[in-house]
Coordinates of N, CA, C and O and ligand atoms in Angstrom, one line a residue:
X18 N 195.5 165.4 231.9 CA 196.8 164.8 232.5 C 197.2 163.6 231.6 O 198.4 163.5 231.3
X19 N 196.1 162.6 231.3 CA 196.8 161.4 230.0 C 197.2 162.4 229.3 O 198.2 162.8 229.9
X20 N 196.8 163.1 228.3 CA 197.4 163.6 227.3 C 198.6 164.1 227.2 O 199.5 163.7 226.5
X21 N 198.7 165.2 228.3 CA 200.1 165.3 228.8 C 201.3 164.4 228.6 O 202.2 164.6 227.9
X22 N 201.0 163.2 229.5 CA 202.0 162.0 230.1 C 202.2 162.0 228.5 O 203.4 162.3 228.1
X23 N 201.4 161.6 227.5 CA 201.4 160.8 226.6 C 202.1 161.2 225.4 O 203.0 160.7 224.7
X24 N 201.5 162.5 225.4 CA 202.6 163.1 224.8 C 204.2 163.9 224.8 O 204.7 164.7 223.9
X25 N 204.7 163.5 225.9 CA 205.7 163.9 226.6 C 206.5 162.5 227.4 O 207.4 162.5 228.2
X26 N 205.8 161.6 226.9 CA 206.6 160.2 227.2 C 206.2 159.9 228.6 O 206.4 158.8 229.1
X27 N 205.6 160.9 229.2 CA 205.3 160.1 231.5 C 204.7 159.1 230.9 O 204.2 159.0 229.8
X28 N 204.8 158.1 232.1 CA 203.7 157.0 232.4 C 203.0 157.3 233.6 O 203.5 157.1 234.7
X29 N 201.9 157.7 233.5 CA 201.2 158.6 234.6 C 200.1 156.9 235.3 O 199.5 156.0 234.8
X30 N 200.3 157.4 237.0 CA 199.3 156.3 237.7 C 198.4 157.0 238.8 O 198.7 157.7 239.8
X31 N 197.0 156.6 238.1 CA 196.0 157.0 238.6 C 195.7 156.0 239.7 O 196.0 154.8 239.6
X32 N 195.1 156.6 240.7 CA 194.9 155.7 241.7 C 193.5 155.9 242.9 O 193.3 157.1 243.1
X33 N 192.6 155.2 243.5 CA 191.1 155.7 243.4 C 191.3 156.5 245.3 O 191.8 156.2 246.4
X34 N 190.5 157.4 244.7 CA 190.1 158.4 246.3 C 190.4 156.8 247.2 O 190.5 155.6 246.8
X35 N 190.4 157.1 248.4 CA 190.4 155.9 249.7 C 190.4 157.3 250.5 O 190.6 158.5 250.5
X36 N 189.9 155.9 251.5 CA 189.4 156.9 253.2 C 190.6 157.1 253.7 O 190.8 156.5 254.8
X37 N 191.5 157.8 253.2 CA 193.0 158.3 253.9 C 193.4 160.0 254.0 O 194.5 160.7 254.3
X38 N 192.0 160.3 253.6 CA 191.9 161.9 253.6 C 192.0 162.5 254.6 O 191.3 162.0 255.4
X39 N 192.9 163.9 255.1 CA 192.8 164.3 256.6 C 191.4 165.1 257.0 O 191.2 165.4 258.2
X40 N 190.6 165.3 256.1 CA 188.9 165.9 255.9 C 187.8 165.5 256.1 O 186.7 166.0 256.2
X41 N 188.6 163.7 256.1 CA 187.2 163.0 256.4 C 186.2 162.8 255.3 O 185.1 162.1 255.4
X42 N 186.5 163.3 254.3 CA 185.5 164.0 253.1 C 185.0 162.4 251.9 O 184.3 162.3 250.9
X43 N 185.9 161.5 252.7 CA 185.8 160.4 251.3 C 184.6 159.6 251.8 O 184.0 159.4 252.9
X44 N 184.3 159.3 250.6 CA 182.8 158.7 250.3 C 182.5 157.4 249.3 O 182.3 157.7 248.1
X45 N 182.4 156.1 249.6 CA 182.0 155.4 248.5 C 181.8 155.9 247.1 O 182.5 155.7 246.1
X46 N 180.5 156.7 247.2 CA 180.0 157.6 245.8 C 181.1 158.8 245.8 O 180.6 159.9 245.4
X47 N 182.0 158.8 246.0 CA 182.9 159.6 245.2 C 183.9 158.9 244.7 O 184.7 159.6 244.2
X48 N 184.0 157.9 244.6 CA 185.3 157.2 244.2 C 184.7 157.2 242.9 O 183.6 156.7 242.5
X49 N 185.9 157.9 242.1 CA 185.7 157.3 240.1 C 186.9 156.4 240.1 O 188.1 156.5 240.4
X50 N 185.9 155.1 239.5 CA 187.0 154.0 239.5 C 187.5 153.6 238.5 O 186.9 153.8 237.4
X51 N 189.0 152.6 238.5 CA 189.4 152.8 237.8 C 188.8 152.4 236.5 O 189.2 152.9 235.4
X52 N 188.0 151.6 236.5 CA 187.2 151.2 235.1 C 186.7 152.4 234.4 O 187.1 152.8 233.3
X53 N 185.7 152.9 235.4 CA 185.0 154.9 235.0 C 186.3 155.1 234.6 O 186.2 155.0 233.4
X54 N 187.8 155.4 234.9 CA 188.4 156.5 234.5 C 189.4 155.6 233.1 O 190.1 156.2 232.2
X55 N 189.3 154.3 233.2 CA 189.6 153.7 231.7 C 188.8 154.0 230.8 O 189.4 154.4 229.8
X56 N 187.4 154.1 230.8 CA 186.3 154.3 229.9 C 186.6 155.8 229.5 O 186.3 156.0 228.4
X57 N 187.0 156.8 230.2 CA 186.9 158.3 230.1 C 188.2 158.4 229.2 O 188.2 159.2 228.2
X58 N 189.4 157.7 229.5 CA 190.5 157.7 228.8 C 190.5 157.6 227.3 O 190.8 158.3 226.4
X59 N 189.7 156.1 227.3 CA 189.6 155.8 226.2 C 188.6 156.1 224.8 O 188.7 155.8 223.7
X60 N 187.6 157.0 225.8 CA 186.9 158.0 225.2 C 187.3 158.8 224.4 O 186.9 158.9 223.2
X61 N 188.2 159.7 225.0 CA 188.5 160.9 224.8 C 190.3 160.5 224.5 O 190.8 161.6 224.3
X62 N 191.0 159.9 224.5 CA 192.3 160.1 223.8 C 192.1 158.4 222.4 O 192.2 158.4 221.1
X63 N 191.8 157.2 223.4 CA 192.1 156.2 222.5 C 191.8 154.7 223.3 O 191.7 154.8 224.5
X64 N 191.8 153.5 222.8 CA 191.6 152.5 223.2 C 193.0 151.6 223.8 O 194.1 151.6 223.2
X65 N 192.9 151.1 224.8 CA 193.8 151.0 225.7 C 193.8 149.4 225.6 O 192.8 148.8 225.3
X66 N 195.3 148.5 225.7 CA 195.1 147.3 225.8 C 196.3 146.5 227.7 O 197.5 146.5 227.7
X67 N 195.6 146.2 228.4 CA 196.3 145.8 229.5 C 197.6 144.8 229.3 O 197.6 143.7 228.7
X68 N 198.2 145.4 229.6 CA 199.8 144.5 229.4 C 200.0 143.1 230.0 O 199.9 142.9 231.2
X69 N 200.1 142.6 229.5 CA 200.1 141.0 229.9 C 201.0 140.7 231.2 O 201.6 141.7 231.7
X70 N 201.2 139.6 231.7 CA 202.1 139.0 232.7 C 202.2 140.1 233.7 O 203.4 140.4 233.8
X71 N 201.4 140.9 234.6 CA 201.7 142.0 235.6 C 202.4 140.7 237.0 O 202.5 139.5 237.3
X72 N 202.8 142.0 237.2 CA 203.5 141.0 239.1 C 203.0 141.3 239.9 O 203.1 142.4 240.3
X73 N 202.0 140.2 240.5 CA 200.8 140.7 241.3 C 201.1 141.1 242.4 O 200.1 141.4 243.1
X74 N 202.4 141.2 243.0 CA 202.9 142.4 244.1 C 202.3 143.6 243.9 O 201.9 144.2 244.8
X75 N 202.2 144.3 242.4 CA 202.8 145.2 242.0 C 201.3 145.5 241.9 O 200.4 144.9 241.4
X76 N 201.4 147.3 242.9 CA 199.7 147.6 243.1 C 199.2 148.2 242.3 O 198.0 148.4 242.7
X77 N 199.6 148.8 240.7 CA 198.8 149.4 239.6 C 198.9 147.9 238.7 O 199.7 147.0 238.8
X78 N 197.7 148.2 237.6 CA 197.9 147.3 236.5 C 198.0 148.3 235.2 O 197.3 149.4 235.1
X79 N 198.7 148.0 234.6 CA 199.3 148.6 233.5 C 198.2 148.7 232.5 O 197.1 148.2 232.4
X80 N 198.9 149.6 231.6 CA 197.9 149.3 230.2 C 199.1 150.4 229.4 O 199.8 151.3 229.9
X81 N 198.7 149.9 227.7 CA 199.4 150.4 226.7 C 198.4 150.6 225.7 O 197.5 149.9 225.2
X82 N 198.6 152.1 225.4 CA 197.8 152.7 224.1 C 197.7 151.8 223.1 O 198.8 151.3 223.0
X83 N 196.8 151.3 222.3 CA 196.7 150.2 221.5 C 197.7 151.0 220.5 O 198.3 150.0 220.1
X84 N 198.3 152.1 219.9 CA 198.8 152.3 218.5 C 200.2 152.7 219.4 O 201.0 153.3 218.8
X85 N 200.4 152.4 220.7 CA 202.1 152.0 221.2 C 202.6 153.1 221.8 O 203.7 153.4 222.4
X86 N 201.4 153.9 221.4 CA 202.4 155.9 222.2 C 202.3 155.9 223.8 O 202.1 157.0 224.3
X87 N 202.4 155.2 224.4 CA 202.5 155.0 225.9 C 202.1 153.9 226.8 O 201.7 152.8 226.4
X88 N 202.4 154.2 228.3 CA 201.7 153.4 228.7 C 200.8 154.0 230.0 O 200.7 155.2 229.6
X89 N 200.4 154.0 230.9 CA 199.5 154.3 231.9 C 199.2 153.2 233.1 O 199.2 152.0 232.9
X90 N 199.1 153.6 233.7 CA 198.8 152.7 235.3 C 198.1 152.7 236.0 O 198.2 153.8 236.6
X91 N 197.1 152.0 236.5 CA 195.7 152.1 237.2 C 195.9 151.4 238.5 O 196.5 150.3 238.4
X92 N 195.6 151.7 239.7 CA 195.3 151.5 241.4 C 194.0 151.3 241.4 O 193.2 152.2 241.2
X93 N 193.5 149.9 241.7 CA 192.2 150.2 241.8 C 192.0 149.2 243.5 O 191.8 148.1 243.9
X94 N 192.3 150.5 243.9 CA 192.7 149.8 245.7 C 191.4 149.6 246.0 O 191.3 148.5 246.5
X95 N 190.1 150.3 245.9 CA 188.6 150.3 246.4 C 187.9 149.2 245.3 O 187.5 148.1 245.6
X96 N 188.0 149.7 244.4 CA 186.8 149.0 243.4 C 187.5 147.3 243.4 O 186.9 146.3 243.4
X97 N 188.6 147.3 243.4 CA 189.0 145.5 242.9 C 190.4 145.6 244.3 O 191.5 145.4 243.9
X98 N 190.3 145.7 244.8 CA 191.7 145.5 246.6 C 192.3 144.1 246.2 O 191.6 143.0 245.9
X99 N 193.7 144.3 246.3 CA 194.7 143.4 246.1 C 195.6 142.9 247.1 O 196.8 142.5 247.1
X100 N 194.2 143.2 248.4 CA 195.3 143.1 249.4 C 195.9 141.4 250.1 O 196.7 141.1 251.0
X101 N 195.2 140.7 249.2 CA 195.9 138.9 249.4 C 197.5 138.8 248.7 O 198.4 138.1 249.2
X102 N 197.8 139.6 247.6 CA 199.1 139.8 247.2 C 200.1 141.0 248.1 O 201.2 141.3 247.8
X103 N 199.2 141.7 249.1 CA 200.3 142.9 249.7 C 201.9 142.6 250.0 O 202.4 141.6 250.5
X104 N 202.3 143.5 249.7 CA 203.8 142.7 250.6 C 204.7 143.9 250.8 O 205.8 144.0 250.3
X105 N 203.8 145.1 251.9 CA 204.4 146.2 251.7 C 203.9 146.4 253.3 O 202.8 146.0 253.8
X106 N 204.9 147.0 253.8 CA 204.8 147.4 255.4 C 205.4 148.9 255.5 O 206.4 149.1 254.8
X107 N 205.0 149.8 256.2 CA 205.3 151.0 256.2 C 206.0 151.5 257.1 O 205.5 151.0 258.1
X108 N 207.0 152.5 257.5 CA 207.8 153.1 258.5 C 207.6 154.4 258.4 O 207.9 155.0 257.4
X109 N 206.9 155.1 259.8 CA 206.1 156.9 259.1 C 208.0 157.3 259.7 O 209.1 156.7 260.0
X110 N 207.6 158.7 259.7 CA 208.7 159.5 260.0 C 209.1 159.8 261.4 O 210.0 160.4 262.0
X111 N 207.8 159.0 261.9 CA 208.0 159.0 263.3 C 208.3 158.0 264.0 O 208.1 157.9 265.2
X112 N 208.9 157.1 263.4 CA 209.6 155.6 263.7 C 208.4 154.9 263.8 O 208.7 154.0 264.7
X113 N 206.8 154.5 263.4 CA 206.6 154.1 263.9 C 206.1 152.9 262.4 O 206.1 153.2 261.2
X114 N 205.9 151.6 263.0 CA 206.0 150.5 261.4 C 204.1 150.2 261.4 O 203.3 149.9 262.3
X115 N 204.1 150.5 260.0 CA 202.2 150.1 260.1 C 202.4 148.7 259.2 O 203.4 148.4 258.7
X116 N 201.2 148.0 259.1 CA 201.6 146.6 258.5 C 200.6 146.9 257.3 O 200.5 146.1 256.4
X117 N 199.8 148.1 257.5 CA 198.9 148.5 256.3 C 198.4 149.6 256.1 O 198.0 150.1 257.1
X118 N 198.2 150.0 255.3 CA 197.9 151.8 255.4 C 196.8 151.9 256.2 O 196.5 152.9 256.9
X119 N 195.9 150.9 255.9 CA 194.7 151.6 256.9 C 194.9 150.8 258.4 O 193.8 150.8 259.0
X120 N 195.6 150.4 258.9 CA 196.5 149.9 260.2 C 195.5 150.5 261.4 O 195.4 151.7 261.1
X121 N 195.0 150.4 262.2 CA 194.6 151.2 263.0 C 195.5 151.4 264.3 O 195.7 152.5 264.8
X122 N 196.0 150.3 264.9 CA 197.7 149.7 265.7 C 198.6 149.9 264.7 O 198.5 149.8 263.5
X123 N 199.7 150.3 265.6 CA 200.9 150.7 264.8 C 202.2 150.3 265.9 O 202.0 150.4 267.1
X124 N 203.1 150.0 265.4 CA 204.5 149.4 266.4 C 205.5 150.6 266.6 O 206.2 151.2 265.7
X125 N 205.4 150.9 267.8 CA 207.0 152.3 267.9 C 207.8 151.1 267.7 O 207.8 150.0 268.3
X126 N 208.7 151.8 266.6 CA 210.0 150.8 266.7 C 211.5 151.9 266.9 O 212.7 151.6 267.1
X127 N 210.8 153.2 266.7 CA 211.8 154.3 267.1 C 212.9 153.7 268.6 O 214.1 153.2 268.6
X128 N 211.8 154.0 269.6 CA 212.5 153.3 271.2 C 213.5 152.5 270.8 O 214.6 152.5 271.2
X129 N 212.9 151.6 270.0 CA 214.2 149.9 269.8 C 215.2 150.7 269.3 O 216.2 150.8 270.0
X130 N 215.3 151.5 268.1 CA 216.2 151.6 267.4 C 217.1 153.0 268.1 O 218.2 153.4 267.8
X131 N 216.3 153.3 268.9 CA 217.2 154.4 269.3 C 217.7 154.2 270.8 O 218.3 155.2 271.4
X132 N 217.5 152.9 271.4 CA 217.8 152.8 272.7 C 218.8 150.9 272.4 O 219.1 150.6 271.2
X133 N 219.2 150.2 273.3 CA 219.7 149.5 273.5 C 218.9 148.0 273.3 O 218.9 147.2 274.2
X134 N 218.1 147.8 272.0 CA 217.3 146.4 272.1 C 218.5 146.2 270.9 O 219.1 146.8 270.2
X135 N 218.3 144.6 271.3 CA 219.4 143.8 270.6 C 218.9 143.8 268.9 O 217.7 143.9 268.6
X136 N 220.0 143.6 267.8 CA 218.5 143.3 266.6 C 217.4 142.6 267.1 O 216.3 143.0 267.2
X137 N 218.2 141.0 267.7 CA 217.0 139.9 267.7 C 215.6 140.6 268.1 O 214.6 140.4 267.5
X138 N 215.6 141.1 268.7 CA 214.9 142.0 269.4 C 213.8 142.5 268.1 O 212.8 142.1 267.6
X139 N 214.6 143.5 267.9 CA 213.4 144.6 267.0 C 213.1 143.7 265.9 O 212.1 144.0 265.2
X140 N 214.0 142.2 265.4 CA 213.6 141.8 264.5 C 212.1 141.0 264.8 O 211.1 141.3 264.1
X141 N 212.0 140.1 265.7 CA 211.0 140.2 266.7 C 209.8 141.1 266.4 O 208.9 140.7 265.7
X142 N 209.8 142.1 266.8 CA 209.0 143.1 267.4 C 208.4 143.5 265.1 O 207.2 143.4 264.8
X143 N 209.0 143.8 264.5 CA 209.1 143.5 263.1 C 208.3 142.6 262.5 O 207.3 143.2 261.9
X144 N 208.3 141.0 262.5 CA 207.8 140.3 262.7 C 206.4 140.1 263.1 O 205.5 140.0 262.2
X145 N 206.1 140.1 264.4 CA 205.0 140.4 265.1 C 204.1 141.7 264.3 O 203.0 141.4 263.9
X146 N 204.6 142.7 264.1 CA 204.1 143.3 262.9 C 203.5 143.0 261.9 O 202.4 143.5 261.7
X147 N 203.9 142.3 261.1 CA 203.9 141.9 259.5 C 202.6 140.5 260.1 O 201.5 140.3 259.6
X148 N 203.1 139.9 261.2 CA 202.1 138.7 261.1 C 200.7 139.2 261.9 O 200.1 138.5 262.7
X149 N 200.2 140.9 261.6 CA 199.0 141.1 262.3 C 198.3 141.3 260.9 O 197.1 141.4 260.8
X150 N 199.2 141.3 259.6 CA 198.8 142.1 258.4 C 197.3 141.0 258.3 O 197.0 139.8 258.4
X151 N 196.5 142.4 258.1 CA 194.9 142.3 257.4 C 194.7 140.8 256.3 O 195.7 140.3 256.0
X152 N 193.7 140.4 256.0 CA 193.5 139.4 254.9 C 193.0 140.7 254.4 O 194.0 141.1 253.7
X153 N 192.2 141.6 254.2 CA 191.5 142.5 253.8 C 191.6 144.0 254.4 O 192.1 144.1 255.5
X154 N 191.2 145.1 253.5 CA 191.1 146.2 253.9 C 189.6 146.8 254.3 O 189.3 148.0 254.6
X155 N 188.9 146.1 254.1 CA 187.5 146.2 254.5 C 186.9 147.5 254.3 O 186.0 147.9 255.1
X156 N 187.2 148.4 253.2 CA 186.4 149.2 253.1 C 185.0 149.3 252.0 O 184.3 150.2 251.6
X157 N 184.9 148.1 251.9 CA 183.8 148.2 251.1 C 182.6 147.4 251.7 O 181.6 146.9 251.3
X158 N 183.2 147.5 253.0 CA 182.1 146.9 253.7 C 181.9 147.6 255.5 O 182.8 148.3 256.0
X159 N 180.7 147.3 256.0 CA 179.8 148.1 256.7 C 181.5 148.2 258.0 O 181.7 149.2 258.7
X160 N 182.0 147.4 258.0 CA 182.9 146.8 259.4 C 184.0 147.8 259.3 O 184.5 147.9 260.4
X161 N 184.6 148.8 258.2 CA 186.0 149.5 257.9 C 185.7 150.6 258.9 O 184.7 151.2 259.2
X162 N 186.6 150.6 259.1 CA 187.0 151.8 260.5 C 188.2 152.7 259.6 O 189.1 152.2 259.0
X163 N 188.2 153.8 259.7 CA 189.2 154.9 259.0 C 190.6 154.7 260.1 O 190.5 154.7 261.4
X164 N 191.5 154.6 259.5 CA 192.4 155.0 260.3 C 193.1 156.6 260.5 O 193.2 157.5 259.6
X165 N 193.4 156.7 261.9 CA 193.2 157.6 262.8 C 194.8 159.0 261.4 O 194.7 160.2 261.4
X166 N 195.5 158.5 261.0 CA 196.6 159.1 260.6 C 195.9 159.4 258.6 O 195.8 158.5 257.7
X167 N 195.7 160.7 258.4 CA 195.9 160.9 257.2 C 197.1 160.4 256.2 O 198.2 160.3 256.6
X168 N 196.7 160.2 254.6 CA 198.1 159.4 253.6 C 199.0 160.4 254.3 O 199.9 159.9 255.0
X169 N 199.0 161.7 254.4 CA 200.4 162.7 254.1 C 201.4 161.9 255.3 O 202.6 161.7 254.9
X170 N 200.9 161.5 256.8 CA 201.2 161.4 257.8 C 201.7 159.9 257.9 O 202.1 159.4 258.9
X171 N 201.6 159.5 256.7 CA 201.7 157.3 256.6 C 202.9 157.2 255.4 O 203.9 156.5 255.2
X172 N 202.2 158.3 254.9 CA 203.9 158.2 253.4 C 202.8 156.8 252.1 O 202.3 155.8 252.4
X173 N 203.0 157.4 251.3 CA 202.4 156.5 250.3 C 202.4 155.2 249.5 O 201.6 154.9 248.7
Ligands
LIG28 S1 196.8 145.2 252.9 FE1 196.7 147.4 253.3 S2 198.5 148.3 252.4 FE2 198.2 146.3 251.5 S3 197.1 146.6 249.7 FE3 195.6 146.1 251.3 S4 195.0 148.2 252.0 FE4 196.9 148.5 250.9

């Protein structure tokens, strides 16, 4: 797949297994992280240099082929979680707003929006949302609970 991107100009972003599978199937020892999959990169196409000044909103960290033929992007949501910089809230298809992908509570905001709540209202209710968001996603520790909704079902 690098080679591909690389030779065909994509900038391809890898991003590590997480417990958001609808199989249940994810496992600590399955996650190849992103360091394992820098090391494999750079094995087998070339040596890689991390792009300076990232915006730590921003949930891959870059990197550029050291001789300039691309660039590539790494998620390393499990092995290094960046969730003190998050600033992303989710709305599924089913109106409902999660404040984190692995969310276990989730806000119907469909009702508000499809019935008679004033904005103030849902802005409120919005709000209240965002201020439950996690300091952490805890999956690297004994306390993570899977949330009940597979990625397909949360939107990415
Ligand atoms: S807070 Fe949740 S959505 Fe944000 S980076 Fe962490 S795990 Fe992802």
């Amino acid at each position: 797949m690098a080679l591909f991107c690389r030779e065909r100009g994509f900038e391809p972003r890898y991003i590590e297994f997480m417990p958001l599978d609808a199989q249940s199937l994810w496992g600590r020892g399955k996650v190849l992280t992103a360091d394992e999959i820098i090391a494999i990169i750079e094995r087998e196409i070339g040596p890689l240099i991390e792009v300076p000044d990232r915006d730590p909103r921003a949930p891959a960290t870059e990197y550029e082929y050291a001789d300039g033929s691309g660039r590539i992007g790494f998620i390393a949501s499990v092995s290094k979680p960046f969730c003190m910089n998050c600033n992303r809230i989710r709305l599924t298809s089913d109106g409902k707003l999660r404040y984190c992908l692995f969310a276990i509570d989730e806000t119907d905001v469909k009702h508000l929006l499809r019935g008679d709540a004033t904005d103030d209202e849902i802005r409120a209710v919005i709000r209240q949302n965002v201020s439950e968001k996690w300091i952490g996603h805890e999956i690297n520790s004994p306390k993570f609970v899977p949330p009940p909704r597979p990625m397909y079902s949360i939107g990415g």
